[in-house]
Amino acid sequence: MTAASRSPKDFFRPLALGAPAPLREIPARPSRAIHFFDPSNPKMAAKIPDMVGTVDVLLGNLEDAVKADNKEAARNGLVEIAQGTDFGPTQLWTRINALDSPWVLDDLTTLVPAIGDKLDVIMVPKVQGAEDIHYVDRLLAQLEAKAGLDKPILVHAILETARGVANVEEICGASPRMQGLSLGPADLAADRRMKTTRVGGGHPGYLVREDPPRVGGVANLEASRATYQQDLWHYTIARMVDACAMHGIYAYYGPFGDISDTTACEDQFRNAFLLGCVGTWSLHPKQIAIANKVFSPSVEDVAHARRVVAAMGDGTGAVMLDGKMEDDASLKQCLVMVELAEQLAAVDPELKKQYDAIGADSDEQEA
Ligand SMILES: CC(=O)SCCNC(=O)CCNC(=O)[C@H](O)C(C)(C)COP(=O)(O)OP(=O)(O)OC[C@H]1O[C@@H](n2cnc3c(N)ncnc32)[C@H](O)[C@@H]1OP(=O)(O)O
Ligand SMILES: CC(=O)C(=O)O
Ligand SMILES: [Mg+2]
């Protein structure tokens, strides 16, 4: 807790008289793909009502990628779409403009009264430290109270500055509104002076090379040697995942800008999934299917996890399964997988069918 933080006794108190009480726990709602659209783009906007139910989160983007001349149209377009659409099981998020921009105050003072009852999460870009979250937290409480909202709007921060990364733990713990963090690889690369020109993903120059072969103890430096590309984002994602887990909130990959390279996109998303992220961004409709596939545990993993849960009985001790030791700790990993599968099956009937089918198969295997 920093000096500027609220004391534990006040942490869950509303920050304005009449504002809804903060949540004690952030709900684990499926959010495999956060699909970005520009509400000022008529072609994209027209597609949004039909995308409800096909993606876990629809996000009306007001920040970068929306032209300065279209900022107002994007804000008003989002209000129109939100008011005219029943989002059913799909969450509605927005990304507001940066806190030092000329647009953000109007973003918040327009959106909360107009569609605050429909907005699940507000994504805040370029968050530098807890002070940015405290500012948004208080302002949202005032606006929620004025609008008579009965449910608090949650806040998601983008990790896209070196200072934000340095302050990642205090950002996650700055408010009970904090829902999660996303990696912002493009702005973060610029802020760090990384020598890349991409939006997310790897780089062929960031590699390790195998040792030279030795002949009679002498290295043959002329021989060809295999190289292995490394992940530029491993460090930041790992820090982000730990900070989020420590505070009971959720970590997300972020954008993968090479829309045409669906294979590398899938690889990058999978690395994030394996490290603990619950979802990622989709910039183009074709990235939704990739995200849904990667961030849903495979039927094989769910089948195995269920077998371990069944074999572990009361959850203590050690057993052998297929030649491998399973104990309390591997059981906990399997429970993460089984619980995620249950949450996703509740919103995705096709996935439910697949998980139910292997459920029956593994029952037969057990019998
Ligand atoms: C670093 C960051 O901040 S990342 C986050 C900010 N960036 C964004 O939000 C980008 C969002 N995506 C986009 O702007 C677009 O997808 C682009 C510019 C990348 C590509 O757009 P296009 O060149 O139109 O792509 P493409 O021609 O393949 O589109 C096919 C169709 O899908 C539509 N489409 C494209 N992207 C989206 C989207 N995100 N949501 C809904 N529909 C979309 C297009 O309008 C087009 O519709 P049509 O068939 O009726 O003509
Ligand atoms: C995600 C984002 O905003 C960035 O990469 O800069
Ligand atoms: Mg950015």
Coordinates of C-alpha atoms and ligand atoms in Angstrom, one line a residue:
M1 CA 0.0 0.0 0.0
T2 CA 1.4 3.4 -0.9
A3 CA 1.0 6.5 1.2
A4 CA -1.7 7.8 -1.1
S5 CA -3.7 4.6 -0.9
R6 CA -6.9 4.2 1.1
S7 CA -6.7 2.5 4.5
P8 CA -7.9 -1.1 4.5
K9 CA -11.0 -0.1 6.5
D10 CA -12.0 2.4 3.7
F11 CA -11.0 0.4 0.7
F12 CA -14.5 -0.9 -0.1
R13 CA -16.3 2.3 0.7
P14 CA -17.9 4.2 -2.2
L15 CA -15.9 7.3 -3.2
A16 CA -19.0 9.4 -3.6
L17 CA -22.2 9.6 -1.6
G18 CA -24.8 7.6 -3.5
A19 CA -22.4 5.7 -5.6
P20 CA -22.8 1.9 -5.8
A21 CA -20.7 -0.2 -3.4
P22 CA -17.5 -1.5 -4.9
L23 CA -17.4 -5.3 -5.6
R24 CA -15.6 -7.4 -3.1
E25 CA -14.5 -9.9 -5.8
I26 CA -14.1 -9.4 -9.6
P27 CA -16.3 -11.8 -11.4
A28 CA -14.5 -14.4 -13.6
R29 CA -16.6 -13.7 -16.7
P30 CA -15.4 -15.3 -20.0
S31 CA -13.3 -12.7 -21.9
R32 CA -11.3 -14.8 -24.4
A33 CA -11.5 -12.1 -27.1
I34 CA -11.9 -8.4 -26.4
H35 CA -13.0 -7.3 -29.9
F36 CA -12.1 -3.7 -30.8
F37 CA -14.3 -1.6 -33.1
D38 CA -14.3 2.0 -34.1
P39 CA -17.8 3.3 -33.4
S40 CA -17.2 6.2 -35.9
N41 CA -16.6 3.8 -38.7
P42 CA -20.1 3.1 -40.3
K43 CA -19.1 -0.2 -41.8
M44 CA -17.8 -1.6 -38.5
A45 CA -20.6 -0.1 -36.4
A46 CA -23.2 -1.7 -38.6
K47 CA -21.7 -5.1 -37.9
I48 CA -21.7 -4.9 -34.0
P49 CA -25.4 -5.9 -33.3
D50 CA -24.8 -9.1 -35.3
M51 CA -21.6 -9.9 -33.4
V52 CA -23.4 -10.1 -30.1
G53 CA -23.2 -13.7 -28.8
T54 CA -20.3 -14.5 -31.2
V55 CA -17.6 -12.9 -29.0
D56 CA -17.1 -12.6 -25.2
V57 CA -16.4 -8.8 -25.2
L58 CA -17.2 -6.0 -27.7
L59 CA -15.1 -2.9 -27.1
G60 CA -16.0 0.5 -28.5
N61 CA -12.5 2.1 -29.0
L62 CA -12.2 5.9 -28.6
E63 CA -8.4 6.2 -28.3
D64 CA -5.6 5.4 -30.7
A65 CA -6.7 4.2 -34.2
V66 CA -9.6 6.7 -34.1
K67 CA -8.8 9.8 -36.0
A68 CA -8.7 13.1 -34.0
D69 CA -11.5 14.5 -36.3
N70 CA -13.7 11.4 -35.5
K71 CA -13.3 11.4 -31.6
E72 CA -16.7 13.0 -31.1
A73 CA -18.4 10.8 -33.7
A74 CA -16.8 7.7 -32.1
R75 CA -18.1 8.7 -28.6
N76 CA -21.6 9.5 -29.9
G77 CA -21.6 6.4 -32.1
L78 CA -20.8 4.2 -29.1
V79 CA -23.7 5.8 -27.2
E80 CA -26.1 5.1 -30.1
I81 CA -24.9 1.5 -30.5
A82 CA -25.1 0.8 -26.7
Q83 CA -28.6 2.3 -26.4
G84 CA -29.9 0.4 -29.4
T85 CA -28.4 -3.0 -28.7
D86 CA -29.3 -5.9 -26.3
F87 CA -25.9 -7.3 -25.5
G88 CA -27.2 -10.5 -23.9
P89 CA -24.2 -12.6 -22.6
T90 CA -21.7 -10.4 -24.4
Q91 CA -19.9 -7.8 -22.3
L92 CA -19.6 -4.1 -23.5
W93 CA -16.3 -2.4 -22.8
T94 CA -14.9 0.9 -24.0
R95 CA -11.3 2.3 -24.3
I96 CA -11.4 5.9 -23.3
N97 CA -8.8 8.5 -24.5
A98 CA -5.6 9.0 -22.4
L99 CA -5.9 10.9 -19.2
D100 CA -3.8 13.8 -20.5
S101 CA -5.8 14.1 -23.8
P102 CA -8.4 16.8 -24.6
W103 CA -11.1 14.2 -25.1
V104 CA -11.1 12.0 -21.9
L105 CA -13.2 14.3 -19.7
D106 CA -16.0 14.4 -22.3
D107 CA -15.7 10.6 -22.8
L108 CA -16.4 9.9 -19.2
T109 CA -19.0 12.6 -18.6
T110 CA -20.9 11.6 -21.7
L111 CA -20.7 7.8 -21.4
V112 CA -21.5 7.2 -17.8
P113 CA -24.9 9.1 -17.7
A114 CA -25.8 7.8 -21.2
I115 CA -24.8 4.2 -21.1
G116 CA -23.3 3.6 -17.7
D117 CA -25.9 0.9 -17.0
K118 CA -24.6 -1.1 -20.1
L119 CA -20.9 -0.6 -19.7
D120 CA -19.1 -3.4 -17.9
V121 CA -15.5 -2.2 -18.0
I122 CA -13.7 1.0 -19.0
M123 CA -10.2 0.5 -20.3
V124 CA -7.8 3.3 -19.4
P125 CA -4.7 3.6 -21.7
K126 CA -1.2 4.7 -20.7
V127 CA -1.6 4.2 -17.0
Q128 CA 1.5 5.3 -15.2
G129 CA 0.8 4.6 -11.6
A130 CA -1.9 4.3 -8.9
E131 CA -2.6 8.0 -9.1
D132 CA -4.2 7.6 -12.5
I133 CA -6.5 4.9 -11.2
H134 CA -7.4 7.0 -8.2
Y135 CA -8.4 9.9 -10.5
V136 CA -10.7 7.7 -12.6
D137 CA -12.0 5.9 -9.5
R138 CA -13.3 9.1 -7.8
L139 CA -14.6 10.6 -11.0
L140 CA -16.5 7.4 -11.9
A141 CA -18.0 7.3 -8.4
Q142 CA -19.3 10.9 -8.7
L143 CA -20.7 10.2 -12.2
E144 CA -22.3 6.9 -11.1
A145 CA -23.9 8.6 -8.1
K146 CA -25.3 11.4 -10.3
A147 CA -26.6 8.9 -12.8
G148 CA -28.2 6.8 -10.1
L149 CA -26.4 3.6 -11.2
D150 CA -26.7 0.6 -9.0
K151 CA -23.6 -1.4 -10.3
P152 CA -20.1 -0.1 -10.3
I153 CA -18.3 0.2 -13.6
L154 CA -15.0 -1.8 -13.5
V155 CA -11.6 -0.4 -14.7
H156 CA -9.0 -2.1 -16.9
A157 CA -5.5 -0.6 -17.3
I158 CA -3.2 -0.9 -20.3
L159 CA 0.4 -1.5 -19.4
E160 CA 2.2 0.5 -22.1
T161 CA 4.7 2.7 -20.4
A162 CA 8.0 1.9 -18.6
R163 CA 6.7 3.6 -15.5
G164 CA 3.5 1.6 -15.7
V165 CA 5.4 -1.6 -15.7
A166 CA 7.6 -0.4 -12.8
N167 CA 4.4 0.4 -10.9
V168 CA 2.4 -2.7 -12.0
E169 CA 1.6 -4.0 -8.5
E170 CA 0.3 -0.7 -7.1
I171 CA -1.8 -0.2 -10.3
C172 CA -3.5 -3.5 -9.7
G173 CA -4.2 -2.8 -6.1
A174 CA -5.2 0.9 -6.5
S175 CA -9.0 0.3 -6.4
P176 CA -11.6 -2.4 -6.0
R177 CA -12.7 -1.4 -9.5
M178 CA -9.6 -2.9 -11.0
Q179 CA -10.7 -5.8 -13.3
G180 CA -7.4 -6.5 -15.1
L181 CA -4.5 -5.4 -17.2
S182 CA -3.6 -5.7 -20.9
L183 CA -0.2 -5.6 -22.5
G184 CA 0.2 -2.6 -24.8
P185 CA 3.2 -3.7 -26.8
A186 CA 3.2 -0.8 -29.4
D187 CA 3.3 2.1 -27.0
L188 CA 5.4 0.2 -24.5
A189 CA 8.0 -0.5 -27.2
A190 CA 8.2 3.2 -28.1
D191 CA 8.3 4.3 -24.5
R192 CA 11.2 1.9 -23.8
R193 CA 13.0 2.9 -27.0
M194 CA 12.9 -0.7 -28.2
K195 CA 14.1 -0.9 -31.8
T196 CA 11.0 -2.5 -33.2
T197 CA 8.3 -1.2 -35.6
R198 CA 5.5 -3.8 -34.9
V199 CA 2.3 -4.1 -32.9
G200 CA 3.0 -7.1 -30.7
G201 CA 4.5 -10.4 -31.6
G202 CA 8.2 -11.5 -31.9
H203 CA 11.2 -10.2 -33.8
P204 CA 13.6 -12.3 -35.8
G205 CA 16.6 -10.4 -34.5
Y206 CA 15.8 -11.3 -30.9
L207 CA 17.4 -14.7 -30.7
V208 CA 19.9 -17.0 -29.1
R209 CA 22.4 -19.1 -31.2
E210 CA 23.7 -22.6 -30.4
D211 CA 27.3 -23.0 -29.4
P212 CA 29.8 -23.7 -32.3
P213 CA 30.8 -27.3 -32.8
R214 CA 34.2 -28.1 -31.4
V215 CA 36.8 -30.1 -33.3
G216 CA 39.8 -31.2 -31.2
G217 CA 38.7 -28.7 -28.6
V218 CA 38.7 -25.8 -31.1
A219 CA 35.5 -23.9 -31.8
N220 CA 34.6 -24.0 -35.5
L221 CA 33.1 -20.5 -35.8
E222 CA 32.5 -20.9 -39.6
A223 CA 30.1 -23.8 -39.1
S224 CA 26.4 -23.1 -39.5
R225 CA 24.5 -23.0 -36.2
A226 CA 20.9 -23.1 -35.3
T227 CA 19.2 -20.0 -33.9
Y228 CA 16.1 -19.8 -31.8
Q229 CA 13.9 -16.7 -31.7
Q230 CA 13.0 -15.5 -28.2
D231 CA 9.8 -13.8 -27.0
L232 CA 10.3 -10.1 -26.5
W233 CA 7.2 -9.9 -24.3
H234 CA 7.9 -12.8 -21.8
Y235 CA 9.2 -10.6 -19.0
T236 CA 6.4 -8.1 -19.2
I237 CA 3.7 -10.7 -19.5
A238 CA 5.1 -12.7 -16.6
R239 CA 5.2 -9.5 -14.3
M240 CA 1.7 -8.6 -15.4
V241 CA 0.3 -12.1 -14.6
D242 CA 1.9 -12.2 -11.2
A243 CA 0.6 -8.7 -10.3
C244 CA -2.9 -9.5 -11.5
A245 CA -3.0 -12.9 -9.7
M246 CA -1.7 -11.3 -6.5
H247 CA -4.7 -8.9 -6.6
G248 CA -7.4 -11.3 -7.8
I249 CA -7.8 -9.6 -11.2
Y250 CA -7.2 -10.8 -14.8
A251 CA -4.3 -10.5 -17.3
Y252 CA -4.7 -10.2 -21.1
Y253 CA -2.2 -10.3 -24.0
G254 CA -3.2 -7.3 -26.1
P255 CA -3.1 -6.6 -29.8
F256 CA -1.3 -8.6 -32.5
G257 CA -1.0 -6.2 -35.5
D258 CA -0.1 -8.6 -38.3
I259 CA -3.7 -9.5 -39.1
S260 CA -2.6 -11.7 -42.1
D261 CA -0.2 -13.9 -40.0
T262 CA -2.8 -16.0 -38.2
T263 CA -0.2 -18.7 -37.3
A264 CA 2.1 -16.3 -35.4
C265 CA -0.9 -14.7 -33.9
E266 CA -2.1 -18.0 -32.5
D267 CA 1.4 -18.8 -31.2
Q268 CA 1.7 -15.4 -29.4
F269 CA -1.8 -15.8 -27.9
R270 CA -1.0 -19.4 -26.7
N271 CA 2.2 -18.3 -24.9
A272 CA 0.1 -15.8 -23.0
F273 CA -2.6 -18.4 -22.2
L274 CA 0.0 -20.8 -20.9
L275 CA 1.6 -18.1 -18.7
G276 CA -1.8 -17.3 -17.1
C277 CA -3.6 -14.7 -19.3
V278 CA -7.4 -15.2 -19.6
G279 CA -7.8 -13.5 -23.0
T280 CA -6.5 -11.2 -25.6
W281 CA -7.6 -8.5 -28.0
S282 CA -9.1 -9.0 -31.5
L283 CA -8.5 -6.2 -33.9
H284 CA -10.1 -7.9 -36.9
P285 CA -13.1 -10.3 -37.1
K286 CA -10.8 -13.1 -38.1
Q287 CA -8.8 -12.9 -34.8
I288 CA -11.9 -13.8 -32.7
A289 CA -11.9 -17.5 -33.7
I290 CA -8.1 -17.6 -33.0
A291 CA -8.6 -16.1 -29.5
N292 CA -11.6 -18.3 -28.7
K293 CA -9.7 -21.4 -29.7
V294 CA -6.5 -20.6 -27.8
F295 CA -8.1 -19.3 -24.6
S296 CA -10.4 -22.3 -24.3
P297 CA -8.6 -25.3 -22.7
S298 CA -8.3 -28.2 -25.2
V299 CA -10.7 -31.2 -24.7
E300 CA -7.6 -33.3 -24.0
D301 CA -6.4 -31.1 -21.2
V302 CA -9.9 -30.9 -19.7
A303 CA -10.3 -34.7 -19.9
H304 CA -6.9 -35.2 -18.2
A305 CA -7.7 -32.5 -15.5
R306 CA -11.0 -34.3 -14.7
R307 CA -9.3 -37.6 -14.4
V308 CA -6.8 -36.1 -11.9
V309 CA -9.6 -34.5 -9.9
A310 CA -11.4 -37.9 -9.7
A311 CA -8.2 -39.8 -8.8
M312 CA -7.3 -37.4 -6.1
G313 CA -10.4 -38.0 -4.0
D314 CA -10.3 -35.6 -1.0
G315 CA -7.5 -33.7 -2.7
T316 CA -4.6 -34.7 -0.4
G317 CA -1.8 -37.3 -0.8
A318 CA -0.1 -38.5 -4.0
V319 CA -1.3 -41.0 -6.7
M320 CA 0.2 -42.4 -9.9
L321 CA -1.7 -41.7 -13.1
D322 CA -0.3 -42.8 -16.5
G323 CA 3.2 -43.1 -15.0
K324 CA 3.1 -39.6 -13.5
M325 CA 2.9 -38.4 -9.9
E326 CA -0.1 -36.3 -9.1
D327 CA -0.6 -34.5 -5.7
D328 CA -2.3 -31.5 -4.1
A329 CA -0.4 -29.0 -6.3
S330 CA -1.0 -30.7 -9.7
L331 CA -4.7 -31.1 -8.5
K332 CA -4.9 -27.3 -8.0
Q333 CA -3.6 -26.7 -11.6
C334 CA -6.2 -29.2 -12.8
L335 CA -9.0 -27.4 -10.9
V336 CA -8.0 -24.1 -12.7
M337 CA -8.5 -26.0 -16.0
V338 CA -11.8 -27.6 -15.0
E339 CA -13.3 -24.4 -13.5
L340 CA -12.4 -22.4 -16.7
A341 CA -13.9 -25.1 -18.8
E342 CA -17.2 -24.9 -16.8
Q343 CA -17.3 -21.1 -17.1
L344 CA -16.7 -21.2 -20.8
A345 CA -19.2 -24.1 -21.4
A346 CA -21.9 -22.0 -19.7
V347 CA -21.6 -19.3 -22.5
D348 CA -20.4 -21.4 -25.5
P349 CA -22.8 -24.2 -26.5
E350 CA -20.4 -25.7 -29.1
L351 CA -17.6 -25.9 -26.5
K352 CA -20.0 -27.4 -24.0
K353 CA -20.8 -30.2 -26.4
Q354 CA -17.1 -31.0 -26.9
Y355 CA -16.4 -31.0 -23.1
D356 CA -19.5 -33.1 -22.4
A357 CA -18.5 -35.6 -25.0
I358 CA -15.0 -36.1 -23.6
G359 CA -16.6 -36.2 -20.1
A360 CA -18.5 -39.3 -21.2
D361 CA -15.3 -40.8 -22.8
S362 CA -13.3 -40.3 -19.6
D363 CA -16.1 -41.8 -17.6
E364 CA -15.9 -44.9 -19.8
Q365 CA -12.1 -44.9 -19.4
E366 CA -12.5 -44.8 -15.6
A367 CA -15.1 -47.6 -15.7
Ligands
LIG1 C1 -2.0 -0.5 -30.7 C2 -3.4 -0.4 -30.5 O1 -3.9 0.5 -29.8 S1 -4.4 -1.7 -31.1 C3 -6.1 -1.1 -30.9 C4 -6.5 -0.1 -31.8 N1 -6.7 -0.6 -33.2 C5 -7.9 -1.0 -33.6 O2 -8.8 -0.9 -32.9 C6 -7.9 -1.5 -35.0 C7 -9.3 -2.1 -35.3 N2 -9.3 -2.7 -36.6 C8 -9.3 -2.0 -37.7 O3 -9.3 -0.7 -37.7 C9 -9.4 -2.7 -39.0 O4 -9.6 -4.1 -38.8 C10 -8.1 -2.6 -39.9 C11 -7.8 -1.2 -40.3 C12 -6.9 -3.2 -39.2 C13 -8.4 -3.4 -41.2 O5 -9.6 -3.0 -41.8 P1 -10.0 -3.3 -43.3 O6 -8.8 -2.9 -44.2 O7 -11.3 -2.8 -43.5 O8 -10.0 -4.9 -43.2 P2 -10.8 -5.9 -44.2 O9 -10.9 -5.3 -45.5 O10 -10.1 -7.2 -44.1 O11 -12.2 -6.0 -43.5 C14 -13.1 -6.9 -43.9 C15 -14.5 -6.5 -43.3 O12 -14.4 -6.6 -41.9 C16 -14.8 -5.3 -41.3 N3 -14.0 -5.1 -40.2 C17 -12.6 -4.9 -40.1 N4 -12.2 -4.8 -38.8 C18 -13.3 -4.9 -38.1 C19 -13.5 -4.8 -36.7 N5 -12.5 -4.6 -35.8 N6 -14.8 -4.9 -36.2 C20 -15.8 -5.1 -37.1 N7 -15.7 -5.2 -38.4 C21 -14.4 -5.1 -38.9 C22 -14.5 -4.3 -42.4 O13 -15.3 -3.1 -42.3 C23 -14.9 -5.1 -43.7 O14 -16.2 -5.0 -43.8 P3 -16.9 -5.2 -45.3 O15 -16.7 -6.7 -45.7 O16 -18.4 -4.9 -45.0 O17 -16.2 -4.3 -46.2
LIG2 C1 -2.4 -1.9 -27.0 C2 -1.9 -0.6 -27.2 O1 -2.5 0.4 -27.0 C3 -0.5 -0.5 -27.6 O2 0.1 -1.6 -27.9 O3 0.0 0.6 -27.6
MG3 MG -1.4 2.1 -27.0

